[in-house]
Amino acid sequence: MAHRPKRTFRPRRADSSDSDGAQETFVEPGETGEQAARGPAVEGPPSGRGHAEVAELLRRGRGRGRRRGRAWASSRRAATAAPRLDGSSDVPESRMVDLSADEEDGAHHSSESKDDQSSSPNGSRTPEDEFSSVDIPDAAFIQATYGKCKLARAQEDYISLDVKHAFTKSGMKNNSEDSESEPDEFKDITPFTPKPQTLRQRMAEETKTRNEETSDDSQDEKNQDIWEQQQMRKAVKITKGQDIDLSYSRESQTVKKFDASVSFPPVSLEIIKKQLNTRLTLLQDTHRSHLREYEKYIQDIKSSKTTIQNLENSSNQALSFKFYKSMKIYVENLIDCLNEKIINIQEIESAMHALLLKQAMIFMKRRQDELKHESAYLQQLSCTPETSINNSLAMDEKTQWILEEVESRRAQRRQARILSGNCTHEEGTSSDDELSSADKIDFQKSQGDILQDHKKIFEDVHSDFCNIQNILLKFQQWREKFPDSYYEAFISLCIPKLLNPLIRFQLIDWNPLKFDSIGLKQMTWFTSIKDFIDCSMEDSKKEDSSDKKILSTVINKTVIPRLTGFVEFIWDPLSTTQTTSLVTQCRMILEEHSTCENEVNKGKQDLLKSIVSRMKKAIEDDVFIPLYPKSAVKNRTSPHSKFQERQFWSGLKLFGNILLWNELLPEDILQELGLEKLLNRYLIIALLNAIPGPDVVKKCSRIAAYLPEKWFQNSAMRTSIPQLENFIQFLLQSARKLSRNEIRDEVKEIILILVKIRALNQAESFIEEYHLDHLRSVIKEFE
C-alpha cells in the first residue's frame, strides 16, 4: 500500500490523470448511504437486475481502490464534482458503466442502503465504514453478470442510446477466455480514448508533478535572490575590493541538509592566517582611500573659506557689485519713467503735427480756390455775351470778393518789399502764406497751449532721468570703469532706444520748414551724443568702436521718421523758404551723418521717396499756365497778361525748388521731374506763346541759372543733355528773331546761355550763320 502523499492546496491542472474520478460516484461526508446508492441509478433507464448488481459491485470496488488515493484532494475537487456527474466532463466513455437495472436491482439497492444507514448512527458514512462493509466480487461472478447483460440486450433486439459501454484493459484480459463465444462486433471495437491508468500510475504522476512544481518554486526563489542582490549592490555602491557576499546572510538563514558524503578541504592554521591577512590588506586599502578622500574634503573646505574671506575683504569686487546693482536700479527706474511719459509725449507730438497740418491745408486750399476763381473770372471776360446775366452776377460777386482778398495780400507784400529794398521780385514768386489776423491769433493760441503742456511732461522728474547729458554720463562711467562688461552688454544698441522718447520730446517744437528753425547740430541732445562718442573714441582706442554708430542710429530711428512726416503732409514744394530749409536739414542728416550706411539707408530711401512723391503731386495739382491770344496778352497791364505772368513765374519757382535737391536726389529723377514734366510740358509752351523780347530772354536766363552746374562739368561735351533739346531749339529760334530786329544784347545773352548748357555746336553754327564773329571769344572762354 502506497504512502499517502503530503496534501497541498495548489490548483491542479485540467489535464490531470485523476480528472476521471469526477464522474465516479463516491460518498461525501454529508451524504447518506441511500443518496450515494441512488445517484448512479438515475442516469439510464433500468434494463434488468444484472445491470444493477454489476454497477453496484463495480462502484463499491472502485470506491475501495480509489478513496484512499483521493481523500487528500477532496477539498480541491468538491467544487467540480457536481458538474461532472451530468456527463459534461472529459472522461472517456470507456470508463462509464451502464448502471440501469430492473425492479430486483431496486430492491437490492434499498437493502444495501438500509445496511449502510444502520452502520452509521447519524446517517453518514465514513471511509473506514466503507472499507469494512464492501465485499469485492470475484471474477466468476463478474463474468456471469456480464453474460446476463449481453443476453438481456439480445432479447430486447435493440441497443439503447442511453447505454454507455466501457471496456477496460483488465476487462479485456478477463474476458479473453470467452472471446471465442462473443460476437465479432465486440472484437472489432477500436478504443478512441486513452487507456485508463491504475492507482499506482496516477500516484506516481502526481508525485512527479509536485516535484516539478517544487523545483520551479526553488528556481523562482533563486532568481528573486539574485535580483535582490543586484538591487542592493546598486543602492549601497559597494567599494571595489570589498568582498561582501550579500547572499550569505540569506543563505545562512535557510536550513541546509548535511550531506555526509561531501568532503571538505583540509584547514590549517596557515590557510586561516593567509585569508585573514588578505582580508586585513583589503580593509587597510579601503581605509587609506577613505583617509585620502577625507583629507581632500578638508582641503576643499579650507580653500572655500579662504575664497569667501578674500571676496569679503576685496574692495574692488564689492565696489563692482555695488556699481552694477546701482546701475541696474537706475536703468529700471529710467525705463519705468520713460514708459510712463511716452504716452504724454505721443499725445503732444500728435497735437502739434495736427496743428501744422491744419495750417498747411488752409494754405493749399486757399491757393487752389483763388486760382480756380481767378481763372474763371478771366475766362468769363473772354466769353460771348450769351452767358446768363444772373449767373454772371452771382459768379462776379463771389469772384470779386476773392480777388479783393488776393489783391490786398499782394499789396501788403509789395509794401514790405519796398521797405526792404527788394526791387527785383517778380509777381507770382511769393508763397502767399499770410494768415488773417484772426487765424494767426488762433494758431498762436493753440501752439502756446501745446507748448505749455509740453513743458509739464518732465517737470516732476529728476534731471538724472530726463536730461540726456546726465543719462549718458552714467553710461560713460560704466564704460570707463568696466569697459569689458560695457561692450559685452551691447550698450551702444540700447542707448538709442533709451534716448528716443527724450529726443522726440525736444523735437516737438522743431519745425524743419521754417527758415529760422534751429539746426540739429545746435540741439543739446546732438551735442551730448557727439561728446559721448568722442570720449568713447579716446577711451577705447578702437577704430571700429560700436559707440560710433549711436548718433547715426538716433538720426535714423528718431529724426528721419519725423522729417518724413513733415515732407508727406506739411511741406509745400511751391514755397522756396520751406524747400530751402528742408534741403538744408536733409543735406546735413543724409550726407554728414551717414556713417553707418546699412542702418541709415532704409530711412534715407523712405525719406527720398516721400520727397519725390510730394513734388510729383505739386506739379500735377499746382502748376497751371493758361494760354491766351496774343492780342489779349499784348497789353502788359491786362488781367490776362498779369495772370499768365504770375502763373509762369510760379511754375518757374517750382522748377527752381525741384532743382535745389541736386546731389540729394539722383540726377535721372531730377531731370525727369524738372526737365521733362515741368520745363518741356509747361514752361517751354508758355515761352513759345510769348512775344520774343527782353522778357523772354530774362526768363530763359533764369531757367539756365536754376540748372545745376554739375550736369555740364564734362569739358568734352559739345552738345547738351537730351532733355534740354527743346529748350535749345527755342533759344535758337528766339535768337534768330532778335537778330533780324538787330537786338544784339539779347542775342549775346542767348549765346551765353547755349554755351553754359554746353550746346557748343549749336552756338558755333548760329555764329557762323549770322556772322557774329565777335562772339567767338565767348565760346573760347568756356572751352
mmCIF file with all atom_site columns, N, CA and C in Angstrom, residues 4 14 39 94-95 171 182 200 293 306 365 444-445 494 496 500 520 548 591 629 648 683 691 720:
data_model
loop_
_atom_site.group_PDB
_atom_site.id
_atom_site.type_symbol
_atom_site.label_atom_id
_atom_site.label_alt_id
_atom_site.label_comp_id
_atom_site.label_asym_id
_atom_site.label_entity_id
_atom_site.label_seq_id
_atom_site.pdbx_PDB_ins_code
_atom_site.Cartn_x
_atom_site.Cartn_y
_atom_site.Cartn_z
_atom_site.occupancy
_atom_site.B_iso_or_equiv
_atom_site.pdbx_formal_charge
_atom_site.auth_seq_id
_atom_site.auth_comp_id
_atom_site.auth_asym_id
_atom_site.auth_atom_id
_atom_site.pdbx_PDB_model_num
ATOM 1  N N  . ARG A 1 4   ? 0.516   7.786   1.789   1.00 0.00 ? 4   ARG A N  1
ATOM 2  C CA . ARG A 1 4   ? -0.387  8.910   1.463   1.00 0.00 ? 4   ARG A CA 1
ATOM 3  C C  . ARG A 1 4   ? 0.441   10.170  1.226   1.00 0.00 ? 4   ARG A C  1
ATOM 4  N N  . ALA A 1 14  ? -5.828  21.020  -15.476 1.00 0.00 ? 14  ALA A N  1
ATOM 5  C CA . ALA A 1 14  ? -7.067  20.470  -16.033 1.00 0.00 ? 14  ALA A CA 1
ATOM 6  C C  . ALA A 1 14  ? -6.850  19.133  -16.681 1.00 0.00 ? 14  ALA A C  1
ATOM 7  N N  . GLY A 1 39  ? -27.673 7.743   -6.647  1.00 0.00 ? 39  GLY A N  1
ATOM 8  C CA . GLY A 1 39  ? -27.125 8.663   -7.634  1.00 0.00 ? 39  GLY A CA 1
ATOM 9  C C  . GLY A 1 39  ? -26.911 8.051   -8.975  1.00 0.00 ? 39  GLY A C  1
ATOM 10 N N  . SER A 1 94  ? -15.153 4.900   -22.255 1.00 0.00 ? 94  SER A N  1
ATOM 11 C CA . SER A 1 94  ? -14.762 3.531   -21.895 1.00 0.00 ? 94  SER A CA 1
ATOM 12 C C  . SER A 1 94  ? -14.743 3.305   -20.399 1.00 0.00 ? 94  SER A C  1
ATOM 13 N N  . ARG A 1 95  ? -14.686 4.395   -19.619 1.00 0.00 ? 95  ARG A N  1
ATOM 14 C CA . ARG A 1 95  ? -14.694 4.257   -18.161 1.00 0.00 ? 95  ARG A CA 1
ATOM 15 C C  . ARG A 1 95  ? -16.096 4.236   -17.600 1.00 0.00 ? 95  ARG A C  1
ATOM 16 N N  . GLY A 1 171 ? -10.687 -5.708  -18.037 1.00 0.00 ? 171 GLY A N  1
ATOM 17 C CA . GLY A 1 171 ? -11.853 -6.447  -18.525 1.00 0.00 ? 171 GLY A CA 1
ATOM 18 C C  . GLY A 1 171 ? -11.527 -7.247  -19.749 1.00 0.00 ? 171 GLY A C  1
ATOM 19 N N  . GLU A 1 182 ? -17.919 -14.622 -28.097 1.00 0.00 ? 182 GLU A N  1
ATOM 20 C CA . GLU A 1 182 ? -18.511 -13.287 -28.279 1.00 0.00 ? 182 GLU A CA 1
ATOM 21 C C  . GLU A 1 182 ? -18.680 -12.992 -29.741 1.00 0.00 ? 182 GLU A C  1
ATOM 22 N N  . ARG A 1 200 ? -1.612  3.174   -8.926  1.00 0.00 ? 200 ARG A N  1
ATOM 23 C CA . ARG A 1 200 ? -0.176  3.369   -8.727  1.00 0.00 ? 200 ARG A CA 1
ATOM 24 C C  . ARG A 1 200 ? 0.380   4.357   -9.767  1.00 0.00 ? 200 ARG A C  1
ATOM 25 N N  . GLU A 1 293 ? 40.268  60.688  0.719   1.00 0.00 ? 293 GLU A N  1
ATOM 26 C CA . GLU A 1 293 ? 39.075  61.465  0.416   1.00 0.00 ? 293 GLU A CA 1
ATOM 27 C C  . GLU A 1 293 ? 38.761  62.468  1.525   1.00 0.00 ? 293 GLU A C  1
ATOM 28 N N  . THR A 1 306 ? 38.768  80.336  2.484   1.00 0.00 ? 306 THR A N  1
ATOM 29 C CA . THR A 1 306 ? 39.730  81.371  2.083   1.00 0.00 ? 306 THR A CA 1
ATOM 30 C C  . THR A 1 306 ? 39.169  82.240  0.964   1.00 0.00 ? 306 THR A C  1
ATOM 31 N N  . LYS A 1 365 ? -5.582  124.869 -49.798 1.00 0.00 ? 365 LYS A N  1
ATOM 32 C CA . LYS A 1 365 ? -6.961  125.022 -50.275 1.00 0.00 ? 365 LYS A CA 1
ATOM 33 C C  . LYS A 1 365 ? -7.220  126.456 -50.736 1.00 0.00 ? 365 LYS A C  1
ATOM 34 N N  . GLN A 1 444 ? -1.578  130.831 -32.923 1.00 0.00 ? 444 GLN A N  1
ATOM 35 C CA . GLN A 1 444 ? -0.612  131.087 -31.859 1.00 0.00 ? 444 GLN A CA 1
ATOM 36 C C  . GLN A 1 444 ? -1.123  130.599 -30.506 1.00 0.00 ? 444 GLN A C  1
ATOM 37 N N  . LYS A 1 445 ? -2.429  130.770 -30.277 1.00 0.00 ? 445 LYS A N  1
ATOM 38 C CA . LYS A 1 445 ? -3.004  130.296 -29.010 1.00 0.00 ? 445 LYS A CA 1
ATOM 39 C C  . LYS A 1 445 ? -2.913  128.775 -28.900 1.00 0.00 ? 445 LYS A C  1
ATOM 40 N N  . CYS A 1 494 ? 21.481  99.857  -27.033 1.00 0.00 ? 494 CYS A N  1
ATOM 41 C CA . CYS A 1 494 ? 20.420  100.195 -26.085 1.00 0.00 ? 494 CYS A CA 1
ATOM 42 C C  . CYS A 1 494 ? 20.241  101.705 -25.932 1.00 0.00 ? 494 CYS A C  1
ATOM 43 N N  . PRO A 1 496 ? 20.287  104.311 -28.107 1.00 0.00 ? 496 PRO A N  1
ATOM 44 C CA . PRO A 1 496 ? 19.305  104.974 -28.980 1.00 0.00 ? 496 PRO A CA 1
ATOM 45 C C  . PRO A 1 496 ? 17.857  104.704 -28.582 1.00 0.00 ? 496 PRO A C  1
ATOM 46 N N  . ASN A 1 500 ? 15.320  107.734 -27.339 1.00 0.00 ? 500 ASN A N  1
ATOM 47 C CA . ASN A 1 500 ? 14.281  108.054 -28.325 1.00 0.00 ? 500 ASN A CA 1
ATOM 48 C C  . ASN A 1 500 ? 13.151  108.908 -27.751 1.00 0.00 ? 500 ASN A C  1
ATOM 49 N N  . LEU A 1 520 ? 20.043  120.761 -36.327 1.00 0.00 ? 520 LEU A N  1
ATOM 50 C CA . LEU A 1 520 ? 20.261  119.625 -35.429 1.00 0.00 ? 520 LEU A CA 1
ATOM 51 C C  . LEU A 1 520 ? 21.586  119.745 -34.681 1.00 0.00 ? 520 LEU A C  1
ATOM 52 N N  . LYS A 1 548 ? 30.391  104.548 -32.147 1.00 0.00 ? 548 LYS A N  1
ATOM 53 C CA . LYS A 1 548 ? 30.369  105.479 -33.270 1.00 0.00 ? 548 LYS A CA 1
ATOM 54 C C  . LYS A 1 548 ? 29.027  105.467 -33.995 1.00 0.00 ? 548 LYS A C  1
ATOM 55 N N  . GLU A 1 591 ? 23.975  113.396 -45.520 1.00 0.00 ? 591 GLU A N  1
ATOM 56 C CA . GLU A 1 591 ? 25.357  113.400 -46.003 1.00 0.00 ? 591 GLU A CA 1
ATOM 57 C C  . GLU A 1 591 ? 26.375  113.352 -44.871 1.00 0.00 ? 591 GLU A C  1
ATOM 58 N N  . PRO A 1 629 ? -4.881  134.415 -76.357 1.00 0.00 ? 629 PRO A N  1
ATOM 59 C CA . PRO A 1 629 ? -4.459  135.010 -77.637 1.00 0.00 ? 629 PRO A CA 1
ATOM 60 C C  . PRO A 1 629 ? -3.440  136.138 -77.432 1.00 0.00 ? 629 PRO A C  1
ATOM 61 N N  . PHE A 1 648 ? 3.323   131.732 -64.791 1.00 0.00 ? 648 PHE A N  1
ATOM 62 C CA . PHE A 1 648 ? 4.598   131.277 -65.333 1.00 0.00 ? 648 PHE A CA 1
ATOM 63 C C  . PHE A 1 648 ? 5.699   131.370 -64.285 1.00 0.00 ? 648 PHE A C  1
ATOM 64 N N  . LEU A 1 683 ? 6.624   125.122 -69.207 1.00 0.00 ? 683 LEU A N  1
ATOM 65 C CA . LEU A 1 683 ? 7.352   126.382 -69.356 1.00 0.00 ? 683 LEU A CA 1
ATOM 66 C C  . LEU A 1 683 ? 7.678   126.681 -70.817 1.00 0.00 ? 683 LEU A C  1
ATOM 67 N N  . ILE A 1 691 ? 5.684   136.818 -76.697 1.00 0.00 ? 691 ILE A N  1
ATOM 68 C CA . ILE A 1 691 ? 6.270   137.671 -77.739 1.00 0.00 ? 691 ILE A CA 1
ATOM 69 C C  . ILE A 1 691 ? 7.770   137.750 -77.490 1.00 0.00 ? 691 ILE A C  1
ATOM 70 N N  . SER A 1 720 ? 24.441  119.423 -75.372 1.00 0.00 ? 720 SER A N  1
ATOM 71 C CA . SER A 1 720 ? 23.852  119.380 -74.039 1.00 0.00 ? 720 SER A CA 1
ATOM 72 C C  . SER A 1 720 ? 23.133  118.058 -73.827 1.00 0.00 ? 720 SER A C  1
#
